[in-house]
Amino acid sequence: MDKKINISGKILDNSSEEIIEKAIVIPEVPKPADPKDINYWRSFKELYSNPDFIRAKKLEFQPGELERPDVDKMSAFSRRKFLALMTASAAVAAAGCSNYKDRGEIIPYNRKPEEVTLGRPDYYASACDGCAAACGVLIKTREGRPIKVDGNPDHPVNKGKICSIGQASILNLYEPDRIKNPMLNGKDIKWQDADDKIITSLRSAASSGKEIAILTSKVISPSYKKVLDEFIAVYPTAKVYTYDQFNDNAKLSAWQKSYGTRNIPTIKFNEAKIILAVESDFLSTELNKVENVRLFAEGRDVFSEKDFNRLYSVEGAMTQTGMKADYRLRLRTDAMEDFVMSLLSEFITKKKISTFATDTKYGNAVSKYSIDEFAKKYGLDKSVLDHLVSDLEKNQGSSIVVGGESLAESTHIAINLLNDVIGGSKLYSSESIFEEVMPLSSKADIDNLVSDLNAGKIAVMINSDINPVYNFPTDYNFAEAYKKAALKISISELVNETTALSDYTLPGCNFMESWGDYKTRTNIVTLQQPVINPLYNSRQKEAMLLTWTKGNKDGYTYNLYHEYVKSTFEKDVFPSLKASADFNRFWFAALHDGFVVTKDKAKESTPYQGDNFTGSAGKSTASNDFVLLLNKHHSTGDGKYANNAWLQELPHPMSKIVWDNYAAVSVKTAKDLNLAGNSKDMINISNGNFKMEIPVFVQPGIADKMIVVETGQGRTVSGAIGQNVGFNANKLFSNTGVTPYLYYNVKADKSAGSYELVSTQEHHAIDDPVTQDLQFKRKIIREATYNEYKNNEEVLKEEEYVDGVLLEKFPSINQNNQFSTTDVKWAMVIDMNKCMGCNDCTIACMVENNIPVVGKDQVRVNREMHWLRIDRYYSGTPDAPKATFQPMLCQHCDNAPCENVCPVAATTHSPDGINGMAYNRCVGTRYCANNCPYKVRRFNYFNWRDRVADGFFQQQPIDQMFNPEVTVRSRGVMEKCTFCIQRVMDARMVASQEGRMVKGDDVTTACQDACNTSAIAFGDMNNKESEFNRYRTHKLSYTVLDDIKVKPNVTYIATLRNVYEASVHPEGNNPVKKDAETKTINPEGNKEGFKDSIKETHKDYTKEPVK
Amino acid sequence: MSFDSTYTKELPLVESRSSFKELDDVIIGPTERKPSKKFLAAITISSTALLIGVVCVCFTLYYGIGMWGNNNPVGWGFDIVNFVFWIGIGHAGTLISAILFLFRQKWRTAIARFAEAMTIFAVMTAGIFPVLHTGRPWLAGYLIPYPNQNALWVNFTSPLLWDVFAVSTYLTISAVFWGIGLVPDIALMRDRTKSGIKKTIYKVLSLGWKNSNRNWQHYERAYLILAGISAPLVLSVHTIVSFDFAVSVIPGWHTTIFPPYFVAGAVFSGFGMVSTVLIFLRKIFDMEHIITINHIEKMNKILLATGSIVGYAYAMEFFIAWYSGNQFESFVFLNRAFGPYWWAYWIMVSCNVGFPQLFWFKKVRRSIAITLPLVILVNVGMWFERFVIIVTSLHRDFLPASWGMYTPTWVDGGILLGSFGMFFTLLLLFAKTFPSVSVAEIKAVTTGAQPSHNHLNNNAH
């Protein structure tokens, strides 16, 4: 070892090269004597002390390193170029990647629009165009996306409420099936090309004198009417036809014949004491339902000083109005006119009421009728008729008779007279009067249209947002006639039977993408403004017509109709208001409010004109054949909304059947037809030459020898949801009826077919002794008569006394009050007197809480997901059933039985009394659902969004529709009503920002907002001073299933039936009870009494509380 | 042959005087031979059933619980019916091996091993259902209390959680008990086998068993202790399973009679299944002299006793429904017997209470031809008992508006079939792998095995 290297590798001693060579051959690694003296070497050359290495080591830089590089010798490939190419290729690679998760542009606001705060909703006032009522709405948008539609609280007609079609309209906007581009024979084309060709055709038609037909639904918009007028001015051969399959035309023309004007006043139902509905469903399906139910419910308010109104319903079908009636008479619809005439006879001839009695014209006309004979002939309950007559007589000036839209004009004329006789005309509102911007085309007009089409006289036919091939009476054979038009244009949001036969199919805008103004009342103009840009390449129908009127294919601009509505408003509305503000300010204020109240006055109506009152009803045929009544579908209307899955899955208020329509018949009729009842039977119905096979549903309460069918289903061309659902009952819809909806001499027999109807509620026989009236025996539904309640406010508590001790005082075993809090504790009250069973709340809940649709096959196996359902209970006999509706939702029990059984604590109680669900934690044992006495918990048996109609709810742009505040639940998770916890949390946040505690009235739930009659109240039960608490602790309030002591936080106000009762309640103000309330019992000290009381209690349960 | 007429002569537990060698051959023989055609046919059938079950489970996991018939009022269907049914089947084994052992019922030796194996396989089969029945089985781990950063804890008030503990404890203890009991026999197999691989495996499993006095002393002590631990578990498991129902508020479930009623029912169904299987086993493996007709008769007596307890419970439920005056309760029981599921109720009553009454007759008890259909009916009846309790209580509870019917789907049927497939496949594999009867114990109860003062009498045979 002759070299020394220190620890840093520095060679201390340099030896000869020879040694190194040798060493390379035989590497001899020196072992340091001292462990610290380690030989760190980097290469053999260093290890063996190569002189080159030693030399190099002395130099800090290698030779040449310090010289400047020679540019010419370097590669031409520059660093810049290299980086540029690298970047470009990376970009190409990234762009070419098909799996790039591009979910559309997500761009933060560079400049935040005014009034938009991320995470906070904005509300815009607009108008719903779901039906001819044009309710004012408030559209909730989040980050520019509409997510919920509610009524505009300031709107004078609907006062913050809308119906289920309005609630569900949000789905129509995001419908994946919407037409996305203008199409010519099914192929996408450009707007300009379409406009160009259409304008050419229109011009040539106008010049050659050939007719241009525009078919549209009822025109309720002044601007739209102007557009049509201008169109006609440019193309003089154009004619406008308006058509609605379901309308109140008979009523309007009857009014004109009676009073000389078509401007019908609204009825002040809130001031009515006695209401008689003649085949009228004014509380549910008829126009102006939203206002009607609100006013009607004012007369059913337990807090009101006023007495309850009394509703009589005479009907052949089974409607919600009939179910809410205190007295319901079952009568075939063909006998309605006789019925009204008999009443007239009673008042005019017999009782000589009103000045009409002195006019012999009327006396002669009605004298042949008699109420007694009528009752005998139709087997009506005479005592009920007596009550009715005496009620109407006694309450002259505060009684009203309402005729249904399906009745004939002559019947309405008679009803008008009856109202004048009994002073019902005093309840006609003088302020709120319906006005028609443009009346519907008469039958003769439509006849002409069809014959012109058949004669080939029509060069261009424009269907503006209407589906005549489906909705026109069958005898027109419209599909064939339509094909004869030279150019067929259909404007529609969705494909339908008419677009399928059209040359041009032009995508219309949803109402949330449109401008508009609507005038349904004399003094109210409701404005419509878009809340989102058109999702697709669509234009609103008015703008299309305007473009064609301009005659310039490039005439369309985005603001075309916006400016038009604004200028109409400026010219027609603004001057009459004599406002001090300038127009622009006024316009924005009007848009903000959503409506303006003008000073327009309706045309004065003349006194009743007897000339048209012929008194010759003659329509009633007591023949042995069937009477057929066609109604519009309870949820999808005339079929326009058949593609709305929410509406399809909305249970029928009476039968609870979903995704279908059927022929409803009475129990006796079913027997006559040899039907087994509630099975899969079908019948053949033949209405003259028109026949169809349809499933039967045995509906208690329908008049014998009557068939009630809802149309609006059986669409053959629709989106993925609505196609081939149910049966097309328009096959029976023809011009052969007494009215478009009523047909006599209809034949029916059992057919060989079978078909399964599915419903959300099990049907069991009404008169089965085991299940009969369980709702009363189990104290699910509690009822009293209005008189009983007036005599003794404690009428409900009466049955709760056992041996003079209030049942509530019995201690419940082994229960704690761990959820009692002195802070806010949320609770709900539902007034069953005001609940009309309409399901509007159900839809609102679905929209608010992203509740999935499950489809017909899954409802069949009881897997519907509605968090809030309306339970319908029958009592009485199948012929004269009484029904009660009960909204049922999570009761948020204090001692919630679901909570203690969840193994993973996924459902727990919040300190403010809400029974919550932690979806993330839920493993889906379904134990909670089993243990729920109210069965309100819903389980995601499948990934419903993927399952319904091949993933309909997973398609774009439906994902934009969901409420971002509410989690979309995955498969295998339990869900249920949360009292709209997202709204509660929102209110908490606002309160905490304002530095205060949250208050009971800070929060409204979605169902509460939607309830047309404000039957639902939500608030803080610990705020003893609040209005809400007054409601909650009302003498008529009760909780469902008290006995099991789960302590629900939803209370119900018992139904009061305002039946005719002169007598005073015999046990009124029983003094024993007053003492009893203060008496408490000690179970230890008074065991004997306790036991006996318990027995007594059970004896009481078996008693029916209401006789 | 002479014997003291003041004593009833105890029947020999093993008929025919087989030598120990013969017993070894009869019992261990099947594990050493190639599988017979009978065996292959049996396992083909059972594994096919298992495979069908596996396919159905895959459908369930892929699409969701919606593949089953469960719905809104009836949240539990075949899933929990099968779970309770199989847990019940799992009761006979431990009862026979532990409780009868503690009571010194020597006749148990012939059937204990097999019954214990059945217990383990039945509990394993049962254990699949609680996991499978959850909507999101991949999160079933949430049911186990483990510390986590979210400070989430399980809900100790839920009977479903108690189930998790009860069933897993039961499975563990039963498996250990069974494993310990196997040690001397595995040692024997180790000594008999000539195959090297087998020998190695048996060596490991026999835990170094040398048949020494010391080994035996420890073994007996361990066995006794484990028997002591197992005995209360027999009672606790089904008691806790019954809490799943008894703790709820649903009429028809909320019943204090459930714990004893469920335990009796479990023993009843367990013995039913043991009988069913043993009747085939003794025939197939020629063990009719070891598992004798006397064993069958004794088990039939137990069936009669437990069946009558179950019958009493059925009657008492009706009595209480009437006596309590609770209208919900009365409705549920009327609905059970006369509602839409009346057929299920009457299948249950006739199979569980009606037919077993035939066991009052000695001839019936000792007739294989009658016993076999009866014990199969007991299995059917007990399956329907769980169906009746679960489905009929749920389908019409408090609110008439939320009533609904339950209809099982083909997937439900497939999984039920698969559960039988799994149980019998495991059982067949067991019978082929390990001695179905405890050789060591059976030797101890054969005639002549015991030291006897009456040498003459023994010789007289």
PDB file of N, CA and C in Angstrom, chain A residues 221-258:
ATOM      1  N   SER A 221    -103.083  36.141 -25.809  1.00  0.00           N
ATOM      2  CA  SER A 221    -102.043  37.166 -25.755  1.00  0.00           C
ATOM      3  C   SER A 221    -102.364  38.284 -26.747  1.00  0.00           C
ATOM      4  N   PRO A 222    -102.494  39.516 -26.299  1.00  0.00           N
ATOM      5  CA  PRO A 222    -102.775  40.615 -27.214  1.00  0.00           C
ATOM      6  C   PRO A 222    -101.706  40.766 -28.293  1.00  0.00           C
ATOM      7  N   SER A 223    -100.451  40.588 -27.923  1.00  0.00           N
ATOM      8  CA  SER A 223     -99.386  40.743 -28.917  1.00  0.00           C
ATOM      9  C   SER A 223     -99.476  39.650 -29.965  1.00  0.00           C
ATOM     10  N   TYR A 224     -99.754  38.431 -29.524  1.00  0.00           N
ATOM     11  CA  TYR A 224     -99.863  37.318 -30.451  1.00  0.00           C
ATOM     12  C   TYR A 224    -101.008  37.599 -31.426  1.00  0.00           C
ATOM     13  N   LYS A 225    -102.098  38.136 -30.902  1.00  0.00           N
ATOM     14  CA  LYS A 225    -103.237  38.453 -31.765  1.00  0.00           C
ATOM     15  C   LYS A 225    -102.814  39.490 -32.812  1.00  0.00           C
ATOM     16  N   LYS A 226    -102.030  40.453 -32.368  1.00  0.00           N
ATOM     17  CA  LYS A 226    -101.555  41.473 -33.297  1.00  0.00           C
ATOM     18  C   LYS A 226    -100.657  40.858 -34.369  1.00  0.00           C
ATOM     19  N   VAL A 227     -99.818  39.933 -33.925  1.00  0.00           N
ATOM     20  CA  VAL A 227     -98.935  39.258 -34.884  1.00  0.00           C
ATOM     21  C   VAL A 227     -99.778  38.567 -35.940  1.00  0.00           C
ATOM     22  N   LEU A 228    -100.826  37.882 -35.469  1.00  0.00           N
ATOM     23  CA  LEU A 228    -101.685  37.175 -36.417  1.00  0.00           C
ATOM     24  C   LEU A 228    -102.391  38.152 -37.349  1.00  0.00           C
ATOM     25  N   ASP A 229    -102.849  39.257 -36.778  1.00  0.00           N
ATOM     26  CA  ASP A 229    -103.524  40.262 -37.601  1.00  0.00           C
ATOM     27  C   ASP A 229    -102.589  40.820 -38.667  1.00  0.00           C
ATOM     28  N   GLU A 230    -101.367  41.108 -38.262  1.00  0.00           N
ATOM     29  CA  GLU A 230    -100.394  41.646 -39.215  1.00  0.00           C
ATOM     30  C   GLU A 230    -100.080  40.630 -40.296  1.00  0.00           C
ATOM     31  N   PHE A 231    -100.041  39.374 -39.873  1.00  0.00           N
ATOM     32  CA  PHE A 231     -99.762  38.302 -40.833  1.00  0.00           C
ATOM     33  C   PHE A 231    -100.851  38.286 -41.898  1.00  0.00           C
ATOM     34  N   ILE A 232    -102.104  38.386 -41.416  1.00  0.00           N
ATOM     35  CA  ILE A 232    -103.231  38.376 -42.350  1.00  0.00           C
ATOM     36  C   ILE A 232    -103.172  39.603 -43.256  1.00  0.00           C
ATOM     37  N   ALA A 233    -102.724  40.735 -42.700  1.00  0.00           N
ATOM     38  CA  ALA A 233    -102.632  41.948 -43.507  1.00  0.00           C
ATOM     39  C   ALA A 233    -101.660  41.761 -44.658  1.00  0.00           C
ATOM     40  N   VAL A 234    -100.568  41.050 -44.390  1.00  0.00           N
ATOM     41  CA  VAL A 234     -99.562  40.844 -45.436  1.00  0.00           C
ATOM     42  C   VAL A 234     -99.985  39.738 -46.398  1.00  0.00           C
ATOM     43  N   TYR A 235    -100.536  38.677 -45.811  1.00  0.00           N
ATOM     44  CA  TYR A 235    -100.991  37.562 -46.646  1.00  0.00           C
ATOM     45  C   TYR A 235    -102.513  37.492 -46.530  1.00  0.00           C
ATOM     46  N   PRO A 236    -103.227  38.210 -47.380  1.00  0.00           N
ATOM     47  CA  PRO A 236    -104.675  38.379 -47.161  1.00  0.00           C
ATOM     48  C   PRO A 236    -105.454  37.074 -47.237  1.00  0.00           C
ATOM     49  N   THR A 237    -104.893  36.050 -47.833  1.00  0.00           N
ATOM     50  CA  THR A 237    -105.656  34.810 -47.903  1.00  0.00           C
ATOM     51  C   THR A 237    -105.555  33.989 -46.625  1.00  0.00           C
ATOM     52  N   ALA A 238    -104.801  34.506 -45.669  1.00  0.00           N
ATOM     53  CA  ALA A 238    -104.605  33.731 -44.431  1.00  0.00           C
ATOM     54  C   ALA A 238    -105.835  33.804 -43.539  1.00  0.00           C
ATOM     55  N   LYS A 239    -106.090  32.684 -42.864  1.00  0.00           N
ATOM     56  CA  LYS A 239    -107.186  32.635 -41.906  1.00  0.00           C
ATOM     57  C   LYS A 239    -106.656  32.014 -40.635  1.00  0.00           C
ATOM     58  N   VAL A 240    -107.106  32.543 -39.518  1.00  0.00           N
ATOM     59  CA  VAL A 240    -106.644  31.999 -38.239  1.00  0.00           C
ATOM     60  C   VAL A 240    -107.761  31.159 -37.621  1.00  0.00           C
ATOM     61  N   TYR A 241    -107.432  29.958 -37.265  1.00  0.00           N
ATOM     62  CA  TYR A 241    -108.378  29.087 -36.555  1.00  0.00           C
ATOM     63  C   TYR A 241    -107.815  28.820 -35.165  1.00  0.00           C
ATOM     64  N   THR A 242    -108.666  28.916 -34.203  1.00  0.00           N
ATOM     65  CA  THR A 242    -108.177  28.590 -32.859  1.00  0.00           C
ATOM     66  C   THR A 242    -108.979  27.408 -32.332  1.00  0.00           C
ATOM     67  N   TYR A 243    -108.293  26.529 -31.654  1.00  0.00           N
ATOM     68  CA  TYR A 243    -108.945  25.295 -31.218  1.00  0.00           C
ATOM     69  C   TYR A 243    -108.328  24.809 -29.913  1.00  0.00           C
ATOM     70  N   ASP A 244    -109.183  24.447 -28.973  1.00  0.00           N
ATOM     71  CA  ASP A 244    -108.746  23.752 -27.758  1.00  0.00           C
ATOM     72  C   ASP A 244    -109.689  22.586 -27.580  1.00  0.00           C
ATOM     73  N   GLN A 245    -109.134  21.418 -27.391  1.00  0.00           N
ATOM     74  CA  GLN A 245    -110.027  20.277 -27.251  1.00  0.00           C
ATOM     75  C   GLN A 245    -110.935  20.430 -26.032  1.00  0.00           C
ATOM     76  N   PHE A 246    -110.348  20.904 -24.958  1.00  0.00           N
ATOM     77  CA  PHE A 246    -111.152  21.101 -23.749  1.00  0.00           C
ATOM     78  C   PHE A 246    -111.258  22.601 -23.492  1.00  0.00           C
ATOM     79  N   ASN A 247    -112.459  23.104 -23.493  1.00  0.00           N
ATOM     80  CA  ASN A 247    -112.642  24.539 -23.365  1.00  0.00           C
ATOM     81  C   ASN A 247    -113.959  24.801 -22.665  1.00  0.00           C
ATOM     82  N   ASP A 248    -114.192  26.065 -22.364  1.00  0.00           N
ATOM     83  CA  ASP A 248    -115.450  26.418 -21.715  1.00  0.00           C
ATOM     84  C   ASP A 248    -116.359  27.165 -22.681  1.00  0.00           C
ATOM     85  N   ASN A 249    -116.278  26.776 -23.949  1.00  0.00           N
ATOM     86  CA  ASN A 249    -117.036  27.482 -24.975  1.00  0.00           C
ATOM     87  C   ASN A 249    -118.542  27.444 -24.735  1.00  0.00           C
ATOM     88  N   ALA A 250    -119.048  26.284 -24.305  1.00  0.00           N
ATOM     89  CA  ALA A 250    -120.485  26.157 -24.086  1.00  0.00           C
ATOM     90  C   ALA A 250    -120.933  27.147 -23.020  1.00  0.00           C
ATOM     91  N   LYS A 251    -120.126  27.258 -22.007  1.00  0.00           N
ATOM     92  CA  LYS A 251    -120.423  28.168 -20.916  1.00  0.00           C
ATOM     93  C   LYS A 251    -120.421  29.620 -21.419  1.00  0.00           C
ATOM     94  N   LEU A 252    -119.401  29.926 -22.239  1.00  0.00           N
ATOM     95  CA  LEU A 252    -119.274  31.299 -22.739  1.00  0.00           C
ATOM     96  C   LEU A 252    -120.423  31.654 -23.673  1.00  0.00           C
ATOM     97  N   SER A 253    -120.770  30.739 -24.557  1.00  0.00           N
ATOM     98  CA  SER A 253    -121.840  31.100 -25.494  1.00  0.00           C
ATOM     99  C   SER A 253    -123.180  31.137 -24.764  1.00  0.00           C
ATOM    100  N   ALA A 254    -123.326  30.289 -23.744  1.00  0.00           N
ATOM    101  CA  ALA A 254    -124.552  30.361 -22.938  1.00  0.00           C
ATOM    102  C   ALA A 254    -124.631  31.721 -22.253  1.00  0.00           C
ATOM    103  N   TRP A 255    -123.492  32.171 -21.801  1.00  0.00           N
ATOM    104  CA  TRP A 255    -123.453  33.471 -21.131  1.00  0.00           C
ATOM    105  C   TRP A 255    -123.836  34.582 -22.099  1.00  0.00           C
ATOM    106  N   GLN A 256    -123.302  34.445 -23.314  1.00  0.00           N
ATOM    107  CA  GLN A 256    -123.627  35.456 -24.316  1.00  0.00           C
ATOM    108  C   GLN A 256    -125.130  35.462 -24.608  1.00  0.00           C
ATOM    109  N   LYS A 257    -125.691  34.248 -24.720  1.00  0.00           N
ATOM    110  CA  LYS A 257    -127.117  34.180 -25.015  1.00  0.00           C
ATOM    111  C   LYS A 257    -127.947  34.676 -23.826  1.00  0.00           C
ATOM    112  N   SER A 258    -127.384  34.553 -22.633  1.00  0.00           N
ATOM    113  CA  SER A 258    -128.139  35.010 -21.469  1.00  0.00           C
ATOM    114  C   SER A 258    -127.942  36.492 -21.208  1.00  0.00           C
TER     115      SER A 258
END
